[in-house]
Coordinates of C-alpha atoms and ligand atoms in Angstrom, one line a residue:
M201 CA -18.7 202.0 167.2
S202 CA -21.7 203.1 165.4
E203 CA -24.2 200.6 163.9
G204 CA -24.6 200.0 160.3
R205 CA -26.8 197.4 158.6
R206 CA -27.7 194.0 160.1
F207 CA -28.5 190.8 157.8
F208 CA -29.6 187.4 158.5
A209 CA -28.6 184.4 156.3
A210 CA -30.1 180.8 156.8
Q211 CA -26.9 179.6 155.0
A212 CA -23.7 181.5 154.7
W213 CA -20.0 180.8 153.8
V214 CA -18.2 181.6 157.0
G215 CA -14.6 180.5 158.1
G216 CA -14.1 178.3 155.0
G217 CA -17.3 176.5 155.0
W218 CA -21.2 176.5 155.1
A219 CA -22.7 177.8 158.3
R220 CA -26.3 177.9 159.4
D221 CA -28.3 180.9 160.9
V222 CA -25.8 183.7 160.4
L223 CA -26.1 187.2 161.7
L224 CA -24.0 189.8 159.8
A225 CA -23.7 193.2 161.3
A226 CA -21.9 196.0 159.5
D227 CA -20.5 199.1 161.1
A228 CA -21.2 202.5 159.8
D229 CA -18.0 202.5 157.7
G230 CA -19.0 199.4 155.7
F231 CA -16.9 196.6 157.5
W232 CA -18.2 193.7 159.4
A233 CA -18.4 194.4 163.1
R234 CA -20.1 191.2 164.2
V235 CA -20.5 187.8 162.4
L236 CA -22.6 185.3 164.6
V237 CA -23.1 181.6 163.6
G238 CA -26.0 179.8 165.1
C239 CA -27.7 183.1 166.1
S240 CA -31.0 183.1 168.2
D241 CA -34.3 184.5 167.2
A242 CA -33.5 187.5 169.5
D243 CA -30.2 188.1 167.7
R244 CA -31.7 188.3 164.3
R245 CA -34.5 190.8 165.3
H246 CA -34.5 193.9 163.1
A247 CA -32.0 192.1 160.6
E248 CA -32.7 192.1 156.9
V249 CA -33.5 188.5 155.7
L250 CA -31.2 187.5 152.9
N251 CA -33.3 185.1 150.6
G252 CA -30.7 182.6 149.4
P253 CA -27.4 181.1 150.2
V254 CA -24.9 183.9 150.9
L255 CA -21.3 183.9 149.6
P256 CA -18.5 186.4 150.3
G257 CA -17.6 188.7 147.3
L258 CA -14.3 187.7 145.4
V259 CA -11.6 190.0 144.1
D260 CA -11.1 189.9 140.4
A261 CA -7.4 190.3 140.8
H262 CA -6.5 191.1 137.2
G263 CA -8.2 192.9 134.4
H264 CA -7.8 195.2 131.5
A265 CA -11.3 196.7 131.2
F266 CA -10.9 197.9 127.5
Q267 CA -10.4 194.4 126.4
R268 CA -14.1 193.7 127.3
A269 CA -15.0 195.3 124.0
M270 CA -13.0 192.6 122.2
A271 CA -14.5 189.6 123.9
G272 CA -15.7 187.0 121.4
L273 CA -14.3 189.1 118.4
T274 CA -10.8 187.5 117.9
E275 CA -12.1 184.1 117.4
W276 CA -11.6 183.6 113.7
A277 CA -8.5 182.4 112.0
A278 CA -6.2 184.6 110.1
P279 CA -3.3 183.6 107.8
G280 CA -0.1 183.0 109.4
R281 CA 0.7 182.0 112.9
D282 CA -2.2 182.4 115.3
D283 CA -1.0 182.9 118.9
F284 CA -0.7 185.2 121.8
W285 CA 1.5 187.6 119.9
S286 CA -0.9 187.7 116.9
W287 CA -3.8 188.3 119.3
R288 CA -1.7 191.0 120.9
D289 CA -1.5 192.8 117.5
R290 CA -5.4 192.7 117.3
M291 CA -5.7 194.0 120.9
Y292 CA -3.3 196.9 120.2
A293 CA -5.5 197.9 117.2
A294 CA -8.6 197.8 119.4
A295 CA -7.0 199.8 122.1
R296 CA -6.4 202.7 119.7
R297 CA -10.1 203.3 119.2
I298 CA -10.8 203.7 123.0
G299 CA -10.5 207.2 124.6
P300 CA -11.8 208.1 128.1
E301 CA -15.5 208.3 127.2
Q302 CA -15.5 204.8 125.5
L303 CA -13.4 203.4 128.3
E304 CA -15.9 204.7 131.0
T305 CA -18.9 203.1 129.0
I306 CA -17.0 199.8 128.5
A307 CA -15.9 199.6 132.3
G308 CA -19.3 200.7 133.5
F309 CA -20.9 197.7 131.6
L310 CA -18.1 195.2 132.6
Y311 CA -18.1 196.1 136.3
T312 CA -21.8 195.5 136.6
E313 CA -21.3 192.1 134.8
L314 CA -18.5 191.2 137.3
L315 CA -20.8 192.2 140.3
R316 CA -23.6 190.0 139.2
A317 CA -21.4 187.1 138.8
G318 CA -19.9 187.5 142.4
Y319 CA -16.9 189.8 142.2
T320 CA -17.1 192.9 144.6
Q321 CA -13.6 194.3 143.8
V322 CA -11.6 194.6 140.6
C323 CA -7.9 195.2 140.1
E324 CA -7.4 197.3 137.1
F325 CA -3.9 196.7 135.4
H326 CA -4.1 199.9 133.5
Y327 CA -1.7 201.0 130.8
L328 CA -3.7 203.1 128.3
H329 CA -2.0 206.3 129.8
N330 CA -1.8 208.5 126.7
D331 CA -4.0 209.8 123.9
V332 CA -4.7 207.4 120.9
D333 CA -1.8 209.2 119.0
G334 CA 0.5 208.7 121.9
E335 CA 0.6 212.3 123.0
P336 CA 0.1 212.8 126.7
Y337 CA -3.3 214.0 127.9
A338 CA -3.4 217.5 129.5
D339 CA -4.4 215.7 132.6
P340 CA -2.2 212.6 133.1
L341 CA -5.2 211.0 135.0
E342 CA -7.7 211.4 132.1
M343 CA -7.9 207.6 131.4
S344 CA -7.4 206.5 135.1
L345 CA -10.3 208.7 136.2
A346 CA -12.7 207.1 133.6
L347 CA -12.0 203.8 135.4
V348 CA -12.6 205.4 138.8
R349 CA -16.0 207.0 137.6
A350 CA -17.1 203.7 136.2
A351 CA -16.4 202.0 139.5
Q352 CA -18.0 204.8 141.6
R353 CA -21.2 204.6 139.3
T354 CA -21.4 200.8 139.6
G355 CA -20.5 200.4 143.2
I356 CA -17.7 197.8 142.6
G357 CA -14.4 198.3 144.6
L358 CA -11.5 199.3 142.5
T359 CA -7.9 198.8 143.0
L360 CA -6.3 200.9 140.1
L361 CA -2.9 199.7 139.1
P362 CA -1.1 202.3 136.9
T363 CA 1.2 200.2 134.9
L364 CA 4.8 201.0 134.0
Y365 CA 5.5 200.4 130.5
M366 CA 8.8 201.7 128.8
R367 CA 10.1 199.4 126.0
S368 CA 9.0 196.8 123.5
G369 CA 11.3 194.0 124.6
F370 CA 14.3 192.9 126.6
G371 CA 17.1 195.0 125.4
A372 CA 15.0 197.5 123.4
T373 CA 15.4 201.2 124.2
G374 CA 11.9 202.4 123.4
L375 CA 8.3 201.4 122.5
R376 CA 6.9 200.2 119.1
E377 CA 4.7 202.9 117.3
D378 CA 1.5 201.0 118.4
Q379 CA 2.6 200.9 122.1
C380 CA 3.1 204.7 122.4
R381 CA -0.2 205.1 124.5
F382 CA 1.6 203.1 127.2
A383 CA 4.7 205.4 127.7
S384 CA 5.2 205.9 131.3
T385 CA 8.0 206.4 134.0
P386 CA 8.3 205.2 137.5
G387 CA 7.5 208.8 138.4
S388 CA 4.3 209.2 136.2
V389 CA 2.7 205.9 137.4
L390 CA 3.5 206.6 141.0
R391 CA 1.9 210.0 140.7
I392 CA -1.3 208.5 139.3
A393 CA -1.5 205.9 142.1
E394 CA -1.0 208.5 144.8
A395 CA -3.5 210.8 143.4
V396 CA -6.2 208.0 143.1
R397 CA -5.3 206.8 146.6
R398 CA -5.8 210.3 147.8
S399 CA -9.2 210.8 146.0
G400 CA -10.3 207.4 147.5
S401 CA -9.3 208.0 151.0
G402 CA -12.3 208.3 153.1
T403 CA -14.2 205.9 150.8
R404 CA -14.1 202.1 151.4
T405 CA -14.0 201.0 147.8
I406 CA -11.4 203.0 145.7
T407 CA -7.7 202.5 146.1
A408 CA -4.6 202.0 144.1
G409 CA -1.3 200.1 143.8
L410 CA 1.4 199.8 141.1
A411 CA 2.0 197.5 138.2
L412 CA 5.1 196.7 136.2
H413 CA 4.0 195.5 132.9
S414 CA 6.4 192.6 132.5
L415 CA 10.2 192.3 132.7
R416 CA 10.4 192.6 128.9
A417 CA 8.7 196.1 129.2
V418 CA 10.5 197.5 132.3
D419 CA 14.4 197.8 132.7
E420 CA 16.1 196.8 135.8
G421 CA 16.7 200.4 137.2
A422 CA 13.1 201.4 136.7
L423 CA 11.8 198.0 138.3
L424 CA 14.0 198.7 141.3
E425 CA 12.8 202.3 141.6
A426 CA 9.1 201.6 141.2
A427 CA 9.3 198.6 143.6
A428 CA 11.1 200.7 146.2
A429 CA 8.3 203.4 146.0
A430 CA 5.5 200.9 146.2
H431 CA 7.1 199.3 149.2
Q432 CA 7.6 202.6 151.0
A433 CA 3.8 203.5 150.3
R434 CA 2.8 199.9 151.3
M435 CA 0.9 199.5 148.0
P436 CA 0.1 196.2 146.2
V437 CA 2.7 195.5 143.3
H438 CA 1.5 193.5 140.3
I439 CA 3.5 192.1 137.3
H440 CA 2.9 189.9 134.4
I441 CA 5.5 187.2 134.4
A442 CA 6.5 183.9 132.6
E443 CA 3.2 183.9 130.7
Q444 CA 4.6 182.8 127.3
Q445 CA 7.6 180.7 126.2
L446 CA 9.1 183.4 124.0
E447 CA 9.3 185.7 127.0
V448 CA 11.1 183.1 129.0
D449 CA 13.4 182.4 126.2
D450 CA 14.2 186.1 125.6
C451 CA 15.0 186.6 129.4
I452 CA 17.4 183.7 129.4
Q453 CA 19.0 185.0 126.2
R454 CA 19.5 188.5 127.8
H455 CA 20.1 187.7 131.4
G456 CA 21.1 184.0 131.5
Q457 CA 18.1 183.3 133.8
R458 CA 14.4 182.5 133.6
P459 CA 12.1 185.5 134.5
I460 CA 10.9 184.3 137.9
E461 CA 14.4 183.2 138.8
W462 CA 15.9 186.6 137.8
L463 CA 13.2 188.6 139.7
L464 CA 13.7 186.5 142.9
G465 CA 17.4 187.3 142.7
K466 CA 16.9 191.1 142.3
L467 CA 14.7 192.0 145.1
I468 CA 12.5 190.6 147.9
I469 CA 9.0 190.0 146.5
D470 CA 7.1 190.2 149.7
R471 CA 3.4 189.7 150.5
H472 CA 2.6 193.0 148.5
W473 CA 3.6 191.3 145.3
N474 CA 1.2 189.5 143.0
L475 CA 2.8 187.5 140.1
V476 CA 0.3 187.3 137.3
H477 CA 0.3 184.0 135.2
A478 CA 3.4 182.3 136.1
T479 CA 2.3 179.6 133.7
R480 CA 6.0 178.8 133.0
S481 CA 7.5 178.3 136.4
T482 CA 9.7 175.5 137.9
P483 CA 9.1 173.9 141.4
R484 CA 12.2 175.8 142.6
E485 CA 10.8 179.1 141.4
L486 CA 7.5 178.4 143.0
A487 CA 9.2 177.5 146.4
G488 CA 11.1 180.9 146.1
I489 CA 7.9 182.9 145.6
R490 CA 6.2 181.1 148.4
D491 CA 9.2 181.7 150.7
Q492 CA 9.4 185.4 149.9
G493 CA 5.7 185.8 150.6
A494 CA 4.3 186.8 147.2
S495 CA 1.1 185.5 145.6
I496 CA 0.2 184.4 142.2
V497 CA -2.7 185.6 140.1
I498 CA -4.2 182.8 138.0
C499 CA -6.3 183.9 135.0
P500 CA -7.8 180.4 133.8
S501 CA -10.1 181.7 131.0
T502 CA -7.6 184.1 129.3
E503 CA -4.7 181.7 129.7
A504 CA -6.9 179.1 127.8
N505 CA -8.0 181.6 125.3
L506 CA -4.4 182.8 124.5
G507 CA -3.0 179.5 124.6
D508 CA -0.6 180.3 127.4
G509 CA -0.3 177.0 129.0
V510 CA -1.3 175.5 132.3
F511 CA -0.2 176.8 135.7
D512 CA 1.3 174.1 138.1
L513 CA -1.7 174.4 140.6
P514 CA -0.9 171.2 142.5
G515 CA 2.6 172.2 142.8
W516 CA 1.5 175.6 144.3
L517 CA -1.2 174.3 146.5
G518 CA 1.1 171.5 147.8
I519 CA 3.6 174.1 149.3
G520 CA 0.7 176.2 150.6
G521 CA 1.1 179.1 148.1
R522 CA -1.3 181.9 148.1
W523 CA -3.3 182.8 145.0
S524 CA -6.2 184.7 143.5
I525 CA -8.1 184.8 140.3
G526 CA -8.3 187.3 137.5
S527 CA -10.6 187.6 134.5
D528 CA -7.8 189.4 132.6
S529 CA -9.1 189.8 128.9
H530 CA -12.7 189.3 130.2
V531 CA -13.5 186.4 127.9
T532 CA -15.5 185.4 130.9
R533 CA -16.7 187.6 133.7
S534 CA -17.7 184.8 136.2
P535 CA -15.4 183.7 139.2
I536 CA -17.4 180.4 139.3
E537 CA -16.4 179.7 135.7
E538 CA -12.7 180.7 136.3
L539 CA -12.6 178.2 139.2
R540 CA -14.3 175.5 137.0
L541 CA -11.7 176.1 134.3
L542 CA -8.9 176.1 136.7
E543 CA -9.7 172.6 138.0
Y544 CA -10.6 171.2 134.5
S545 CA -7.4 172.3 132.9
Q546 CA -5.5 170.3 135.6
R547 CA -7.8 167.3 135.1
L548 CA -7.2 167.3 131.3
A549 CA -3.6 167.7 131.7
L550 CA -2.9 165.2 134.5
R551 CA -5.8 162.8 133.7
Q552 CA -6.9 162.8 137.4
R553 CA -10.0 164.2 139.3
N554 CA -10.2 166.5 142.1
V555 CA -6.7 167.7 141.7
A556 CA -7.0 171.0 143.7
A557 CA -8.6 169.1 146.7
R558 CA -6.1 166.3 146.8
A559 CA -3.0 168.8 146.4
A560 CA -4.4 170.9 149.3
G561 CA -5.2 167.8 151.4
C562 CA -8.9 168.9 151.7
E563 CA -12.2 167.2 150.9
S564 CA -14.2 169.5 148.6
T565 CA -12.6 170.8 145.3
A566 CA -15.0 173.8 145.1
G567 CA -14.3 174.6 148.6
V568 CA -10.5 174.7 148.2
L569 CA -10.8 176.7 145.0
F570 CA -13.2 179.3 146.5
N571 CA -11.2 179.7 149.7
G572 CA -8.0 179.9 147.8
A573 CA -9.4 182.7 145.6
L574 CA -10.8 184.4 148.7
D575 CA -7.6 184.3 150.8
G576 CA -5.5 185.7 148.0
G577 CA -8.0 188.6 147.0
S578 CA -7.0 190.9 149.8
A579 CA -3.2 190.8 149.0
A580 CA -4.0 191.5 145.3
A581 CA -6.5 194.5 146.1
G582 CA -4.7 196.1 149.0
Q583 CA -8.0 196.0 150.7
A584 CA -9.7 193.9 153.5
C585 CA -11.8 191.7 151.1
G586 CA -11.4 188.5 153.0
G587 CA -15.0 187.4 153.4
L588 CA -17.6 187.2 156.1
A589 CA -15.5 187.9 159.2
V590 CA -15.0 190.8 161.6
G591 CA -12.8 193.6 160.2
Q592 CA -13.3 192.6 156.5
R593 CA -15.3 194.9 154.2
A594 CA -19.0 194.1 154.3
D595 CA -19.2 192.5 150.8
F596 CA -21.5 189.5 150.1
C597 CA -23.6 188.0 147.3
V598 CA -26.9 186.2 147.4
V599 CA -27.1 183.2 145.2
D600 CA -30.4 182.7 143.3
P601 CA -32.0 179.9 145.3
A602 CA -34.2 179.0 142.2
S603 CA -31.1 178.3 140.1
P604 CA -31.6 175.0 138.2
A605 CA -28.1 173.9 139.1
L606 CA -29.2 173.8 142.8
A607 CA -32.3 172.0 142.5
G608 CA -32.4 169.3 145.2
V609 CA -28.7 169.7 146.0
P610 CA -27.9 168.9 149.8
A611 CA -27.0 172.1 151.7
Q612 CA -23.4 171.0 152.3
R613 CA -22.7 170.2 148.4
L614 CA -24.2 173.6 147.3
L615 CA -20.8 175.1 146.4
D616 CA -19.7 172.0 144.6
A617 CA -22.9 172.2 142.4
L618 CA -22.5 175.9 141.8
V619 CA -18.9 175.4 140.5
F620 CA -19.3 172.1 138.7
S621 CA -23.0 172.0 137.6
S622 CA -23.4 174.6 134.9
P623 CA -25.1 176.8 133.6
E624 CA -24.1 180.0 135.4
T625 CA -25.8 181.0 138.5
V626 CA -26.4 184.9 138.7
M627 CA -26.5 186.5 141.9
V628 CA -29.8 188.1 142.9
R629 CA -28.3 190.7 145.4
V630 CA -24.9 192.0 145.8
C631 CA -23.7 194.3 148.6
V632 CA -20.3 196.2 148.6
G633 CA -19.2 197.9 151.8
G634 CA -22.6 197.3 153.2
R635 CA -24.3 198.9 150.2
D636 CA -26.6 197.3 147.6
V637 CA -25.4 197.6 144.1
N638 CA -27.5 197.7 140.9
L639 CA -27.2 194.4 139.0
H640 CA -28.6 195.5 135.6
P641 CA -25.7 196.2 133.2
P642 CA -26.4 199.4 130.9
S643 CA -26.7 197.1 127.9
R644 CA -28.1 199.7 125.4
E645 CA -25.3 202.2 126.0
F646 CA -22.5 199.5 125.6
A647 CA -24.2 198.0 122.5
A648 CA -24.3 201.4 120.9
L649 CA -20.6 202.0 121.6
M650 CA -19.7 198.4 120.2
R651 CA -21.4 199.4 117.0
T652 CA -19.2 202.4 116.6
L653 CA -16.1 200.2 117.4
W654 CA -16.5 197.4 115.2
Ligands
LIG826 ZN1 -3.0 190.8 131.7

């Protein structure tokens, strides 16, 4: 095996906890070939010294890049009911202003923000397939390739999830007029996924899976067809599910079953499946998901922003369920902030402290949260993004050692302070696949675009 870069960290997160004097050696393909804890002076010779505590990069398991252009701009009250569904109308209106050039600019800015906060891979749940008037582009990959270019330019890993969206609700036969950009078939999304996978083969950072927007947007036949194709290609499959009560009620009315209950009865949702939100799940449904091997993608900041509800984290951790985090609408871009919100939402609802740690039977709340998000990331991304271990992609982040949140904190409590003593800590150096990435977002270009959008 040919040699890649070698790094030395005085403190790094290895095997689920802090380790001292760690040598990290990447192979020429950008994966870890050697991870040595407690290394000697001779081992670390010729290694680059990393100046700060080193964390693995995390996967942002669910996002819609174009929604970054709306962050902070829907926080004003309008007449009538203000909830997920009225927010969705505002989001649809914004989506209609975004073509491929705009999408590439927004994603380029967003992806650098994600990198500097500690994400090294993003799963893009992508459904803006057609032109703003709903007509298909001459090249069906037009919008997808804008996201691929943004990922390549910034260096973040990308799992593109072309998303199947066929109807406006349970029992509907087509889309609403303001949904016509999303029109797609099992065949069209599969072709996009395969093309992106082909173009990314040979790189360590670009790949694709498949997404089904939701049970309300995909009929049973298309769901089974797309799922079978993804299974055959061993691609990750993502689906929004049980996010809102109305969706649960409509599913019961149509099928006589709750969404997760219905899905579990239709096919095996194995380890390639990632169920996004699942805020409205029963203990029995959670046990079914765990038994079939699927993961849950929790999006704490967006679920709070949209008033979705609170996921049953202790119920899921208590049965050893696998999960990852997503920044979804990108109202925050920091995994640290997502983990903090995840725990705080539980404390507020249950009036207890250290909920995640107690449910998992562990000591450190931040440790349980970070390890959980890390463990579920690879399944969501369909990539080896599992941290500082041999065979995983050589991703890492160096925490700013001068961060005020860390002043005087004992070494073993550093992650707790990072998660629970804000303000945000920005990473001072990030590597993806053994390569350094630029941590300065193209702010001027993004601001100029925002002025044309709003
Ligand atoms: Zn979403």
